[in-house]
């Protein structure tokens, strides 16, 4: 799940926050991932 606004909601469902830099390259290269907002 790629979100910048619903972290607390998804954490209650068992999702974990993962640094974007460790996402597999095949996913990072997708248009959906590449166009998603990035907050530092």
Coordinates of N, CA and C in Angstrom, one line a residue:
X1 N 0.9 -1.2 0.0 CA 0.0 0.0 0.0 C 0.9 1.2 0.0
X2 N 0.7 2.1 -0.9 CA 1.5 3.3 -1.0 C 0.6 4.5 -0.6
X3 N 0.9 5.0 0.5 CA 0.0 6.1 1.0 C 0.9 7.1 1.8
X4 N 0.5 8.4 1.7 CA 1.1 9.4 2.6 C 0.1 10.0 3.5
X5 N -1.2 9.6 3.4 CA -2.2 10.2 4.2 C -3.0 9.3 5.1
X6 N -2.8 8.0 5.0 CA -3.6 7.0 5.7 C -2.7 6.0 6.5
X7 N -1.6 6.4 6.9 CA -0.6 5.5 7.6 C -1.3 4.9 8.8
X8 N -1.9 5.7 9.7 CA -2.5 5.2 10.9 C -3.6 4.2 10.6
X9 N -4.4 4.5 9.6 CA -5.5 3.5 9.3 C -4.9 2.2 8.9
X10 N -4.0 2.2 8.0 CA -3.4 0.9 7.5 C -2.6 0.2 8.6
X11 N -1.9 0.9 9.4 CA -1.1 0.3 10.5 C -2.0 -0.5 11.4
X12 N -3.3 0.0 11.6 CA -4.2 -0.8 12.5 C -4.6 -2.1 11.8
X13 N -4.4 -2.2 10.5 CA -4.8 -3.4 9.7 C -3.6 -4.3 9.6
X14 N -2.5 -4.0 10.2 CA -1.3 -4.8 10.1 C -0.2 -4.4 9.1
X15 N -0.5 -3.4 8.4 CA 0.5 -2.9 7.4 C 1.7 -2.2 8.2
X16 N 2.9 -2.3 7.6 CA 4.0 -1.7 8.2 C 4.6 -0.6 7.3
X17 N 5.1 0.5 8.0 CA 5.8 1.5 7.2 C 7.1 1.1 6.7
X18 N 7.4 1.2 5.4 CA 8.6 0.8 4.8 C 9.2 2.0 4.1
X19 N 10.5 2.2 4.2 CA 11.2 3.2 3.5 C 11.1 2.9 2.0
X20 N 10.8 4.0 1.2 CA 10.7 3.8 -0.2 C 11.9 3.3 -0.9
X21 N 13.1 3.5 -0.3 CA 14.3 3.1 -1.0 C 14.5 1.6 -1.0
X22 N 13.8 0.9 -0.2 CA 14.0 -0.6 -0.1 C 12.9 -1.3 -0.9
X23 N 12.0 -0.6 -1.6 CA 11.0 -1.2 -2.5 C 11.8 -1.8 -3.7
X24 N 11.4 -3.0 -4.1 CA 12.1 -3.6 -5.3 C 12.0 -2.7 -6.5
X25 N 13.1 -2.7 -7.3 CA 13.2 -1.9 -8.4 C 12.1 -2.0 -9.4
X26 N 11.6 -3.2 -9.6 CA 10.5 -3.4 -10.6 C 9.3 -2.6 -10.2
X27 N 9.0 -2.4 -8.9 CA 7.9 -1.6 -8.4 C 8.2 -0.2 -8.5
X28 N 9.5 0.2 -8.1 CA 9.9 1.6 -8.1 C 9.8 2.2 -9.6
X29 N 10.0 1.3 -10.5 CA 10.0 1.8 -11.9 C 8.6 1.8 -12.5
X30 N 7.6 1.4 -11.8 CA 6.2 1.5 -12.3 C 5.7 2.9 -12.3
X31 N 4.8 3.2 -13.3 CA 4.3 4.6 -13.4 C 3.6 5.0 -12.1
X32 N 2.8 4.1 -11.5 CA 2.1 4.4 -10.3 C 3.0 4.9 -9.2
X33 N 4.1 4.1 -9.0 CA 5.0 4.4 -7.9 C 5.8 5.7 -8.3
X34 N 6.2 5.8 -9.5 CA 7.0 7.0 -9.9 C 6.2 8.3 -9.8
X35 N 4.9 8.2 -10.0 CA 4.1 9.5 -10.0 C 3.5 9.8 -8.6
X36 N 3.7 8.9 -7.6 CA 3.2 9.1 -6.3 C 4.0 10.2 -5.6
X37 N 3.3 11.0 -4.8 CA 4.0 12.1 -4.1 C 5.1 11.5 -3.2
X38 N 6.2 12.2 -3.1 CA 7.3 11.8 -2.1 C 7.5 12.9 -1.1
X39 N 7.4 12.6 0.1 CA 7.6 13.5 1.2 C 8.9 13.1 2.0
X40 N 9.7 14.1 2.2 CA 10.9 13.8 3.0 C 10.8 14.4 4.3

